């Protein structure tokens, strides 16, 4: 008998992708996805504990679904980082919770569901010792998104930045075999997927510990050769490990989109040291220069944290100065939030909440202007847009992204979905661009 599963996802692309993998897996056990929790037999909250905000949201989400357990007997589970970190404590804290599933145990969900159905017992599976089975491909019968897809190339992280919970909740760095990755991307391309985004916390470290000798730029090269695929992206790369081979790949590989997300976290050398990031403001800026030389129109986005313990006014000014030098296309900015178990959580020079907020507001104001200016610089130019679907704003519009990852909306019909369209940019906004499609014979900006 068919059953329904509802998944609510918090956090980054890895979590989004994990949710897709879980849905794929459950399809094989007659669980179909529903977007309405009220009709679900299984409700899964896929959580994130990287920052405070998403972590709190998880608990309020659980509270929201309690009545569905009472009324319909729905099985309620928690997966992801919070599940990994809290384990049994979650079961103690939330009496109506049935399942806690750690970041390495996704493949066990169908079996555990069965156990719960038969015995009514509550279960918790958070062991890390699973021989990298998390990385095994769950090949879809049809892609989740017809146009683009995530592909996991590695899991975990060995960096242990002092603020970050990821190595504790995702485990140590482990790469997936090149052969398997290529097989999955080929499979996706055969099903019509045009763009893949390769996922890992530190893709530059790809290949370590594998039997075959392969580094990330070589993996990109192999994927670049896959027929039918138009575009390749990846996230995230750590500035310390950004290699010359990868920088050169931006000028060498035509399918590799000219966009890099390179989190800098702080512009102050003192704070970068305390964060244990392994680079300085100067060496970060030097890599940015090399990237811009390799591809002059490369788009650069980043992450930054304000209010890290010990961050004085002069340290914050260094962050603003770095932003001024780079002129990021976009920036994800966060107030530091202490994460239990990390080294920085023990640091004593805490920054007041108001100071954190003021710095965040100021920094975001500056970035908003830069992002708008960057977008305005595209007005009048023709960009290659991969059309992804119907625009949310108007039934007459479709939406897609430029190679530099900017959203473009323009009038067009659904037959364009999956096509690379030449679009002239007519108007720039803070978060998107407006354009007009040209005849496919027009040349695009290179
Ligand atoms: N692996 C990526 C890297 O090395 O840059 C980052 C991955 S992390 C999941 C995403 C972002 O969350 C980080 O770049 C950082 O800006 C932010 N972040 C992580 N821990 C944080 C914390 N304790 N407080 C505030 N922001 C945090
Ligand atoms: Fe966290 Fe640092 Fe690893 Fe990124 S590189 S996931 S910030 S520990």
XYZ file of N, CA and C and ligand atoms in Angstrom, residues 156-167 173 201-202 236 238 263 265 275-277, ligand 2:
74
model
N 31.820 15.336 5.017
C 32.629 15.642 6.185
C 33.658 16.724 5.945
N 34.447 16.988 6.980
C 35.460 18.022 6.883
C 36.534 17.777 7.935
N 37.806 18.011 7.521
C 38.926 17.815 8.449
C 39.474 19.127 8.977
N 38.844 20.236 8.627
C 39.479 21.523 8.919
C 39.359 21.993 10.361
N 38.276 21.682 11.001
C 38.064 22.103 12.390
C 38.292 23.600 12.598
N 37.647 24.425 11.789
C 37.654 25.864 12.071
C 37.035 26.020 13.460
N 37.549 26.976 14.241
C 37.197 26.961 15.677
C 35.727 27.269 15.939
N 35.035 27.880 14.969
C 33.621 28.246 15.183
C 32.660 27.161 14.703
N 33.154 26.130 14.013
C 32.269 25.335 13.147
C 31.951 23.935 13.697
N 30.698 23.581 13.617
C 30.214 22.313 14.154
C 30.310 21.168 13.119
N 30.527 21.553 11.840
C 30.425 20.551 10.757
C 31.282 19.296 10.975
N 32.583 19.420 11.315
C 33.368 18.185 11.474
C 32.805 17.254 12.551
N 36.583 14.024 6.588
C 36.499 14.131 5.138
C 36.609 12.757 4.467
N 32.045 19.958 1.627
C 32.378 21.107 2.496
C 33.675 21.753 2.067
N 34.525 20.970 1.398
C 35.840 21.481 1.023
C 36.257 20.745 -0.247
N 31.495 23.762 -1.497
C 32.194 25.009 -1.271
C 33.688 24.770 -1.329
N 37.493 25.878 0.128
C 38.168 26.564 1.230
C 39.342 27.350 0.641
N 34.333 31.368 0.827
C 34.075 32.053 2.110
C 35.358 32.615 2.725
N 35.181 34.697 5.771
C 34.844 34.706 7.213
C 35.262 35.968 7.950
N 40.189 31.839 14.296
C 39.207 30.954 13.645
C 39.864 29.668 13.142
N 41.204 29.671 13.098
C 41.956 28.531 12.603
C 41.659 28.299 11.125
N 41.694 29.393 10.362
C 41.341 29.267 8.948
C 42.538 28.925 8.053
Fe 33.357 24.214 8.881
Fe 35.799 25.095 8.374
Fe 35.075 22.665 7.565
Fe 34.047 24.826 6.382
S 36.181 24.192 6.366
S 32.937 23.010 7.058
S 33.872 26.244 8.068
S 35.282 23.337 9.658
